[in-house]
Amino acid sequence: MNKEPSENKRAQSDFKVAIVLLGIALFLLVHTLTFPMSGSYGGVENQWFISPALFPLMITSLLVVCSGILLFKACLQRGFQQFWALKNWIGDWQEPRIKDRWYIIWVLLVMIYVYIPSIDFYLAAILFLLSLTSRFYYQTTHCLSRFSLIHLILSCVLIGIKLSVNAYEDTTWLMVNQDELVIYYSDLAAALTIALVLVLNWFTPEQKDVKRALIQTIVVLVVPLILIIIFTFLLYVPMPVEYGTISNFLSYLVYDLLAIQ
Amino acid sequence: MLDQFSNFFTILFNLVTDPTNLLVVFGASFIGIIFGSMPGLTATLGIALLTSLTYGFGPDIALLALLGLYVGAIYGGSYPAILINIPGTPAAAATALDGYPLTQKGEGGRALGLTTTASFIGTIIGLLFLVTLSPFIASMALQFTSWEFFLLALFGIVISGTLTSSDFVIKGWIAGLIGLFLATIGRDSLQYFPRYTAGLSELDAGLEIVPVLIGAFGIPQVIRVLSERNSLANTPKLGRILPELSAITRNAKHIVRSSTIGVGVGSVPGIGEDIAGWVSYSTAKNASSPEQQKEFGKGSETAIVSSETANNACIGGALIPLLTLGIPGSPPAAMLLGALLLHGITPGPSIEIDHPDFLLEVTAIMVLASFAMWANGMLLAKQVVKLLTIPAPLFIPVVGILCILGGYALGLSIFNLYILIPVGIASYFLSEMKFPIAPMVIGLVLGGMADESLRRALMLSDGSFLPLFERPVAVILLLVICYFILNQIPAVKAKTKNLFSFWQRKKDV
């Protein structure tokens, strides 16, 4: 497969990115004009040359100019063709690479914005590894919709638990869970999901490679545990969600049972 | 001079006599070789991840680990390049052209021996340049005023944007401008005015450099390697790995030339070891006899030695502007700058005043790291080769977890992750559209300096730009910047080309 896009495709992608950059740069330029250019701010009498707007104005103006040049060049090469086509923005959905790309981005987003603030890091890491290894270690594409759906349902459940059970009134779904009960229910939901995915991996009819399944299971269960032990107990980096089920267990194991200080 | 030598050997002796130091540098070098040799992992990513692991240690141990890994990773990229024709790092791409044909001839062990010794010599020669040129540049830079620093930052962006763009130079400049813009986020240093913070107190101090760098380099790599589904070939059997000293002696002149190229390329902001490897490869080919030229691409030892010497000499070159001016010479050096800042070391002209003997300490560490790399290469190459059989879909997701943990661990802020991921995804899409990432990183690193220097200079001159033209270095920098910008206009480009060819003809006559 030829990975280098043709001149026309390149011009289309340049046109697209130039439009987006130009829009953002113009917005930032207008916003920057609201910064103090004269008068007094924080006890300092402003002159144009010490204004906090000076450098950002230079940057955003140059961004506008450069994006404009890129847009002009793309226009000359007829890059505006198929501008409104969805395929031009998200890529050709028939290509496995495009599906893979969006799957990885989806998993990364769910991991950072939903799992990490909600559940024990160990469980979040297992879910992350399991999702990626299940798709790429087996070289399969059929699990895309299955895993995406599982992540979507779990995300809704975790956000739902956080917003409904949490005692704080100003809770948003991006906030880190502090309430032990919320963490407990969230961990439980995540653990059940992991069990479900593992069962699916082991017992689906298309799954013939037992050795691979075993290696994958060991990697996804053991590697995060090793990393967490290194970061928590050697580098003294607490995991994002404290009072998590595994976090509590590891603290008990290391500090109480093994009495390591 | 003698004092300097005496100091250097004292520092080196102190380093060598402490078993902890030896353990750290040998371990880091070995990890570096693994990072370099695993396709998908790079030296920059290795430094990014190790930065978070060394956060809790003192600067000495952290430097040992980071520089050990840097040297090891640049060298390690040659393993898969030679054995399976897949460069482990972009720096080893030129090595693959002749290393792999040698492996096909059953001489993989010999090729690895050549790269190990050539990389060692390249690193040491790069260090010689570092230790001799740095004090001179640093003392010169001490005379710089805010104008020079502002123009140096611009120079870094323009030159890295120009040289790293693969299709259209404007893309490199846009990437640099995005980096400069990212650097302006947060409260400004003069008036404490919040810029682009959207009312979020977490953004008041600006974007943390290391998580942004992890996002810019690590996340695109995770997405790219997994989505391209590259499966590795089986690694062939290796023969004995020997230092190949006779081949090195035969290629002495190529080694000297390649080292100089490596240092020169490395010292230019933003362009790194990969360019050094390619430039040195083509120069060696042009400088070789017609018989030797025929061997290029078929397993030429000259080609391997040239590219490997240059890419490792580039490390010393990249450290020259980093340590003396605070401008990283390559993407791994940019990451190293982030790590140094985390450990309270601010590279720049005053480094020798703030941290006396720092340059000598870095040189001593690099010498130790070079020996560690050489020893690891000679003794543990076969073990590293075994690791090449680990499938990328198993270790790349683990790298993803390490990126996340690394971004979070620095500052224990989950907000860092909320920044890291969008930066990573944006960097991925930008690089897919042929926007180079190095200028963006350089812009992020230099943006603060550029902003402060410009305003300070204008404040001192009461808003006048005239003092800029009274300073020779500033005028030279301005002219170079203008040349690089104007040279993109086809008419100007043609004129300068004519001018150079006229000058060349006159010289020939």
PDB file of C-alpha atoms in Angstrom, chain A residues 3-5 10 13-14 16-17 21 28 31-32 34-36 41-42 44-60 62-63 66-67 69-70 73 96-97 100-102 104-105 108-109 111-113 116-117 121 124-125 128-129 132-133 135-141 173-176 215-216 219 223 227-228 230-231 235-241, chain B residues 49 52-57 150 154 166-168 170-171 173-174 177-178 180-181 183-184 187-188 190-197 219 222-224 226-231 391 393-394 396-402 404-406 408-409 412 414 417-422 425 428-430 432-435 446-448 450-451 454-456 458-460 462-465:
ATOM      1  CA  LYS A   3       1.572   5.355   2.343  1.00  0.00           C
ATOM      2  CA  GLU A   4       2.507   8.708   0.713  1.00  0.00           C
ATOM      3  CA  PRO A   5      -0.685  10.518  -0.125  1.00  0.00           C
ATOM      4  CA  ARG A  10      -1.877  16.437   0.393  1.00  0.00           C
ATOM      5  CA  SER A  13      -5.284  17.960   3.915  1.00  0.00           C
ATOM      6  CA  ASP A  14      -3.294  21.239   3.769  1.00  0.00           C
ATOM      7  CA  LYS A  16      -8.332  21.568   5.757  1.00  0.00           C
ATOM      8  CA  VAL A  17      -5.628  22.196   8.359  1.00  0.00           C
ATOM      9  CA  LEU A  21      -5.518  26.975  11.956  1.00  0.00           C
ATOM     10  CA  LEU A  28      -6.834  34.020  19.403  1.00  0.00           C
ATOM     11  CA  HIS A  31      -8.977  37.466  22.141  1.00  0.00           C
ATOM     12  CA  THR A  32      -5.439  38.832  22.506  1.00  0.00           C
ATOM     13  CA  THR A  34      -8.600  42.283  24.881  1.00  0.00           C
ATOM     14  CA  PHE A  35      -5.330  42.063  26.868  1.00  0.00           C
ATOM     15  CA  PRO A  36      -4.259  45.369  28.507  1.00  0.00           C
ATOM     16  CA  TYR A  41      -2.693  46.657  35.369  1.00  0.00           C
ATOM     17  CA  GLY A  42      -1.486  45.267  38.707  1.00  0.00           C
ATOM     18  CA  VAL A  44       2.079  48.789  36.416  1.00  0.00           C
ATOM     19  CA  GLU A  45       1.421  51.605  33.993  1.00  0.00           C
ATOM     20  CA  ASN A  46       1.175  49.939  30.612  1.00  0.00           C
ATOM     21  CA  GLN A  47       3.044  50.914  27.503  1.00  0.00           C
ATOM     22  CA  TRP A  48       2.618  48.968  24.296  1.00  0.00           C
ATOM     23  CA  PHE A  49       6.137  47.545  24.613  1.00  0.00           C
ATOM     24  CA  ILE A  50       5.665  46.005  28.039  1.00  0.00           C
ATOM     25  CA  SER A  51       2.109  44.891  27.447  1.00  0.00           C
ATOM     26  CA  PRO A  52       1.391  41.172  28.031  1.00  0.00           C
ATOM     27  CA  ALA A  53      -0.301  41.302  24.625  1.00  0.00           C
ATOM     28  CA  LEU A  54       2.840  42.230  22.664  1.00  0.00           C
ATOM     29  CA  PHE A  55       4.375  38.791  22.130  1.00  0.00           C
ATOM     30  CA  PRO A  56       1.053  36.894  21.760  1.00  0.00           C
ATOM     31  CA  LEU A  57      -0.033  39.475  19.181  1.00  0.00           C
ATOM     32  CA  MET A  58       3.131  38.857  17.201  1.00  0.00           C
ATOM     33  CA  ILE A  59       2.657  35.084  17.392  1.00  0.00           C
ATOM     34  CA  THR A  60      -1.020  35.033  16.493  1.00  0.00           C
ATOM     35  CA  LEU A  62       2.293  35.419  12.213  1.00  0.00           C
ATOM     36  CA  LEU A  63       0.094  32.334  12.602  1.00  0.00           C
ATOM     37  CA  CYS A  66       1.412  31.543   7.700  1.00  0.00           C
ATOM     38  CA  SER A  67      -1.977  29.787   7.727  1.00  0.00           C
ATOM     39  CA  ILE A  69      -0.098  31.310   2.855  1.00  0.00           C
ATOM     40  CA  LEU A  70      -0.728  27.593   3.398  1.00  0.00           C
ATOM     41  CA  LYS A  73      -1.025  27.336  -1.758  1.00  0.00           C
ATOM     42  CA  PRO A  96      -7.999  -0.691   8.722  1.00  0.00           C
ATOM     43  CA  ARG A  97      -5.341   1.876   9.698  1.00  0.00           C
ATOM     44  CA  ASP A 100      -7.220   1.447  14.314  1.00  0.00           C
ATOM     45  CA  ARG A 101      -6.222   5.074  14.732  1.00  0.00           C
ATOM     46  CA  TRP A 102      -9.651   6.163  15.963  1.00  0.00           C
ATOM     47  CA  ILE A 104      -6.611   3.990  19.942  1.00  0.00           C
ATOM     48  CA  ILE A 105      -7.638   7.641  20.305  1.00  0.00           C
ATOM     49  CA  LEU A 108      -6.803   7.012  25.252  1.00  0.00           C
ATOM     50  CA  LEU A 109      -9.585   9.561  25.769  1.00  0.00           C
ATOM     51  CA  MET A 111      -8.692   6.184  29.904  1.00  0.00           C
ATOM     52  CA  ILE A 112      -7.655   9.760  30.730  1.00  0.00           C
ATOM     53  CA  TYR A 113     -10.979  11.530  31.067  1.00  0.00           C
ATOM     54  CA  ILE A 116      -8.223   7.508  35.720  1.00  0.00           C
ATOM     55  CA  PRO A 117     -10.288  10.047  37.706  1.00  0.00           C
ATOM     56  CA  PHE A 121      -5.252   3.051  38.585  1.00  0.00           C
ATOM     57  CA  ALA A 124      -7.752   1.471  34.659  1.00  0.00           C
ATOM     58  CA  ALA A 125      -4.361   0.264  33.418  1.00  0.00           C
ATOM     59  CA  PHE A 128      -6.265   0.099  28.778  1.00  0.00           C
ATOM     60  CA  LEU A 129      -3.818  -2.736  28.121  1.00  0.00           C
ATOM     61  CA  LEU A 132      -5.177  -2.437  22.993  1.00  0.00           C
ATOM     62  CA  THR A 133      -3.598  -5.883  23.200  1.00  0.00           C
ATOM     63  CA  ARG A 135      -7.089  -5.701  19.142  1.00  0.00           C
ATOM     64  CA  PHE A 136      -3.466  -5.527  18.054  1.00  0.00           C
ATOM     65  CA  TYR A 137      -1.745  -8.570  19.571  1.00  0.00           C
ATOM     66  CA  TYR A 138      -4.210 -10.878  17.804  1.00  0.00           C
ATOM     67  CA  GLN A 139      -4.104  -8.847  14.557  1.00  0.00           C
ATOM     68  CA  THR A 140      -7.888  -8.807  14.463  1.00  0.00           C
ATOM     69  CA  THR A 141     -10.302  -6.062  13.560  1.00  0.00           C
ATOM     70  CA  TRP A 173     -17.234  14.083  35.670  1.00  0.00           C
ATOM     71  CA  LEU A 174     -13.622  15.246  35.305  1.00  0.00           C
ATOM     72  CA  MET A 175     -13.071  15.493  39.054  1.00  0.00           C
ATOM     73  CA  VAL A 176     -11.083  12.784  40.793  1.00  0.00           C
ATOM     74  CA  ILE A 215       0.663 -14.310  27.481  1.00  0.00           C
ATOM     75  CA  GLN A 216      -1.764 -11.440  27.039  1.00  0.00           C
ATOM     76  CA  VAL A 219       1.030  -9.098  30.662  1.00  0.00           C
ATOM     77  CA  VAL A 223       2.859  -5.367  34.234  1.00  0.00           C
ATOM     78  CA  LEU A 227       4.640  -0.361  37.528  1.00  0.00           C
ATOM     79  CA  ILE A 228       2.359   0.672  40.380  1.00  0.00           C
ATOM     80  CA  ILE A 230       7.665   0.905  41.432  1.00  0.00           C
ATOM     81  CA  PHE A 231       5.937   4.269  41.323  1.00  0.00           C
ATOM     82  CA  LEU A 235       9.352   6.663  43.818  1.00  0.00           C
ATOM     83  CA  TYR A 236       6.670   7.701  46.330  1.00  0.00           C
ATOM     84  CA  VAL A 237       4.235   8.706  43.598  1.00  0.00           C
ATOM     85  CA  PRO A 238       0.682   8.094  44.870  1.00  0.00           C
ATOM     86  CA  MET A 239      -1.753   6.919  42.217  1.00  0.00           C
ATOM     87  CA  PRO A 240      -4.433   9.408  41.056  1.00  0.00           C
ATOM     88  CA  VAL A 241      -7.322   7.709  42.907  1.00  0.00           C
TER      89      VAL A 241
ATOM     90  CA  LEU B  49       9.974   8.338  30.500  1.00  0.00           C
ATOM     91  CA  SER B  52       9.750  10.876  35.616  1.00  0.00           C
ATOM     92  CA  LEU B  53      11.646   7.945  37.159  1.00  0.00           C
ATOM     93  CA  THR B  54      14.615  10.138  38.146  1.00  0.00           C
ATOM     94  CA  TYR B  55      12.483  12.929  39.583  1.00  0.00           C
ATOM     95  CA  GLY B  56      13.030  11.732  43.140  1.00  0.00           C
ATOM     96  CA  PHE B  57      16.813  11.428  42.784  1.00  0.00           C
ATOM     97  CA  PHE B 150      15.099  37.227  21.587  1.00  0.00           C
ATOM     98  CA  LEU B 154      13.534  33.280  16.735  1.00  0.00           C
ATOM     99  CA  SER B 166       9.580  17.603   4.591  1.00  0.00           C
ATOM    100  CA  ASP B 167       7.365  19.299   2.001  1.00  0.00           C
ATOM    101  CA  PHE B 168       6.560  22.955   2.674  1.00  0.00           C
ATOM    102  CA  ILE B 170       5.664  27.163   6.172  1.00  0.00           C
ATOM    103  CA  LYS B 171       4.536  23.989   7.982  1.00  0.00           C
ATOM    104  CA  TRP B 173       7.271  27.640  10.911  1.00  0.00           C
ATOM    105  CA  ILE B 174       3.614  27.086  11.831  1.00  0.00           C
ATOM    106  CA  LEU B 177       4.647  29.335  16.154  1.00  0.00           C
ATOM    107  CA  ILE B 178       2.260  26.848  17.791  1.00  0.00           C
ATOM    108  CA  LEU B 180       5.664  29.705  20.932  1.00  0.00           C
ATOM    109  CA  PHE B 181       1.942  30.200  21.478  1.00  0.00           C
ATOM    110  CA  ALA B 183       4.636  28.938  25.836  1.00  0.00           C
ATOM    111  CA  THR B 184       2.566  32.116  26.294  1.00  0.00           C
ATOM    112  CA  ARG B 187       0.299  34.438  33.733  1.00  0.00           C
ATOM    113  CA  ASP B 188       2.930  36.636  32.114  1.00  0.00           C
ATOM    114  CA  LEU B 190       6.117  40.981  34.100  1.00  0.00           C
ATOM    115  CA  GLN B 191       2.556  41.921  35.035  1.00  0.00           C
ATOM    116  CA  TYR B 192       1.134  38.577  36.125  1.00  0.00           C
ATOM    117  CA  PHE B 193      -1.691  38.975  33.643  1.00  0.00           C
ATOM    118  CA  PRO B 194      -3.489  35.670  32.861  1.00  0.00           C
ATOM    119  CA  ARG B 195      -3.138  34.794  29.170  1.00  0.00           C
ATOM    120  CA  TYR B 196      -5.335  32.088  27.595  1.00  0.00           C
ATOM    121  CA  THR B 197      -5.990  30.417  30.972  1.00  0.00           C
ATOM    122  CA  ILE B 219       1.409   9.537  22.309  1.00  0.00           C
ATOM    123  CA  VAL B 222       1.828   4.809  20.457  1.00  0.00           C
ATOM    124  CA  ILE B 223      -0.902   5.621  17.924  1.00  0.00           C
ATOM    125  CA  ARG B 224       1.399   5.285  14.907  1.00  0.00           C
ATOM    126  CA  LEU B 226      -0.082   0.249  16.797  1.00  0.00           C
ATOM    127  CA  SER B 227      -2.158   1.467  13.859  1.00  0.00           C
ATOM    128  CA  GLU B 228       0.517   0.612  11.310  1.00  0.00           C
ATOM    129  CA  ARG B 229       0.575  -2.952  12.650  1.00  0.00           C
ATOM    130  CA  ASN B 230       4.198  -3.514  11.716  1.00  0.00           C
ATOM    131  CA  SER B 231       5.208  -7.060  12.526  1.00  0.00           C
ATOM    132  CA  PRO B 391       5.841  -8.117  19.547  1.00  0.00           C
ATOM    133  CA  PRO B 393       1.447  -4.797  20.303  1.00  0.00           C
ATOM    134  CA  LEU B 394       2.537  -6.159  23.700  1.00  0.00           C
ATOM    135  CA  ILE B 396       3.673  -0.371  23.029  1.00  0.00           C
ATOM    136  CA  PRO B 397       0.498  -0.293  25.213  1.00  0.00           C
ATOM    137  CA  VAL B 398       2.822  -0.563  28.233  1.00  0.00           C
ATOM    138  CA  VAL B 399       4.706   2.463  26.858  1.00  0.00           C
ATOM    139  CA  GLY B 400       1.333   4.222  26.740  1.00  0.00           C
ATOM    140  CA  ILE B 401       0.843   3.490  30.456  1.00  0.00           C
ATOM    141  CA  LEU B 402       4.372   4.756  31.169  1.00  0.00           C
ATOM    142  CA  ILE B 404       0.500   8.471  31.378  1.00  0.00           C
ATOM    143  CA  LEU B 405       2.292   7.698  34.644  1.00  0.00           C
ATOM    144  CA  GLY B 406       5.236   9.902  33.622  1.00  0.00           C
ATOM    145  CA  TYR B 408       1.096  12.454  36.072  1.00  0.00           C
ATOM    146  CA  ALA B 409       4.098  11.802  38.332  1.00  0.00           C
ATOM    147  CA  LEU B 412       1.224  14.682  40.820  1.00  0.00           C
ATOM    148  CA  ILE B 414      -4.098  14.823  36.909  1.00  0.00           C
ATOM    149  CA  LEU B 417      -2.870  14.321  31.782  1.00  0.00           C
ATOM    150  CA  TYR B 418      -5.785  16.434  30.592  1.00  0.00           C
ATOM    151  CA  ILE B 419      -3.169  18.499  28.691  1.00  0.00           C
ATOM    152  CA  LEU B 420      -0.902  15.594  27.672  1.00  0.00           C
ATOM    153  CA  ILE B 421      -3.533  13.706  25.702  1.00  0.00           C
ATOM    154  CA  PRO B 422      -4.877  16.582  23.544  1.00  0.00           C
ATOM    155  CA  ILE B 425      -3.414  13.632  19.622  1.00  0.00           C
ATOM    156  CA  TYR B 428      -0.124  12.921  15.884  1.00  0.00           C
ATOM    157  CA  PHE B 429      -2.460  14.569  13.379  1.00  0.00           C
ATOM    158  CA  LEU B 430       0.021  17.368  12.677  1.00  0.00           C
ATOM    159  CA  GLU B 432       0.462  12.864   9.757  1.00  0.00           C
ATOM    160  CA  MET B 433      -0.040  16.065   7.750  1.00  0.00           C
ATOM    161  CA  LYS B 434       3.744  16.485   7.475  1.00  0.00           C
ATOM    162  CA  PHE B 435       4.088  19.171  10.136  1.00  0.00           C
ATOM    163  CA  LEU B 446      12.157  29.028  23.922  1.00  0.00           C
ATOM    164  CA  GLY B 447       8.849  30.938  23.992  1.00  0.00           C
ATOM    165  CA  GLY B 448       9.227  32.211  27.541  1.00  0.00           C
ATOM    166  CA  ALA B 450      11.679  35.170  23.621  1.00  0.00           C
ATOM    167  CA  ASP B 451       8.719  36.929  25.282  1.00  0.00           C
ATOM    168  CA  LEU B 454      11.751  41.186  23.768  1.00  0.00           C
ATOM    169  CA  ARG B 455       9.816  43.113  26.391  1.00  0.00           C
ATOM    170  CA  ARG B 456      12.874  43.667  28.580  1.00  0.00           C
ATOM    171  CA  LEU B 458      12.067  47.316  24.562  1.00  0.00           C
ATOM    172  CA  MET B 459      11.618  48.471  28.145  1.00  0.00           C
ATOM    173  CA  LEU B 460      15.328  49.408  28.337  1.00  0.00           C
ATOM    174  CA  ASP B 462      11.885  52.883  25.821  1.00  0.00           C
ATOM    175  CA  GLY B 463      10.141  51.167  22.951  1.00  0.00           C
ATOM    176  CA  SER B 464      12.840  51.750  20.331  1.00  0.00           C
ATOM    177  CA  PHE B 465      14.121  49.000  18.010  1.00  0.00           C
TER     178      PHE B 465
END
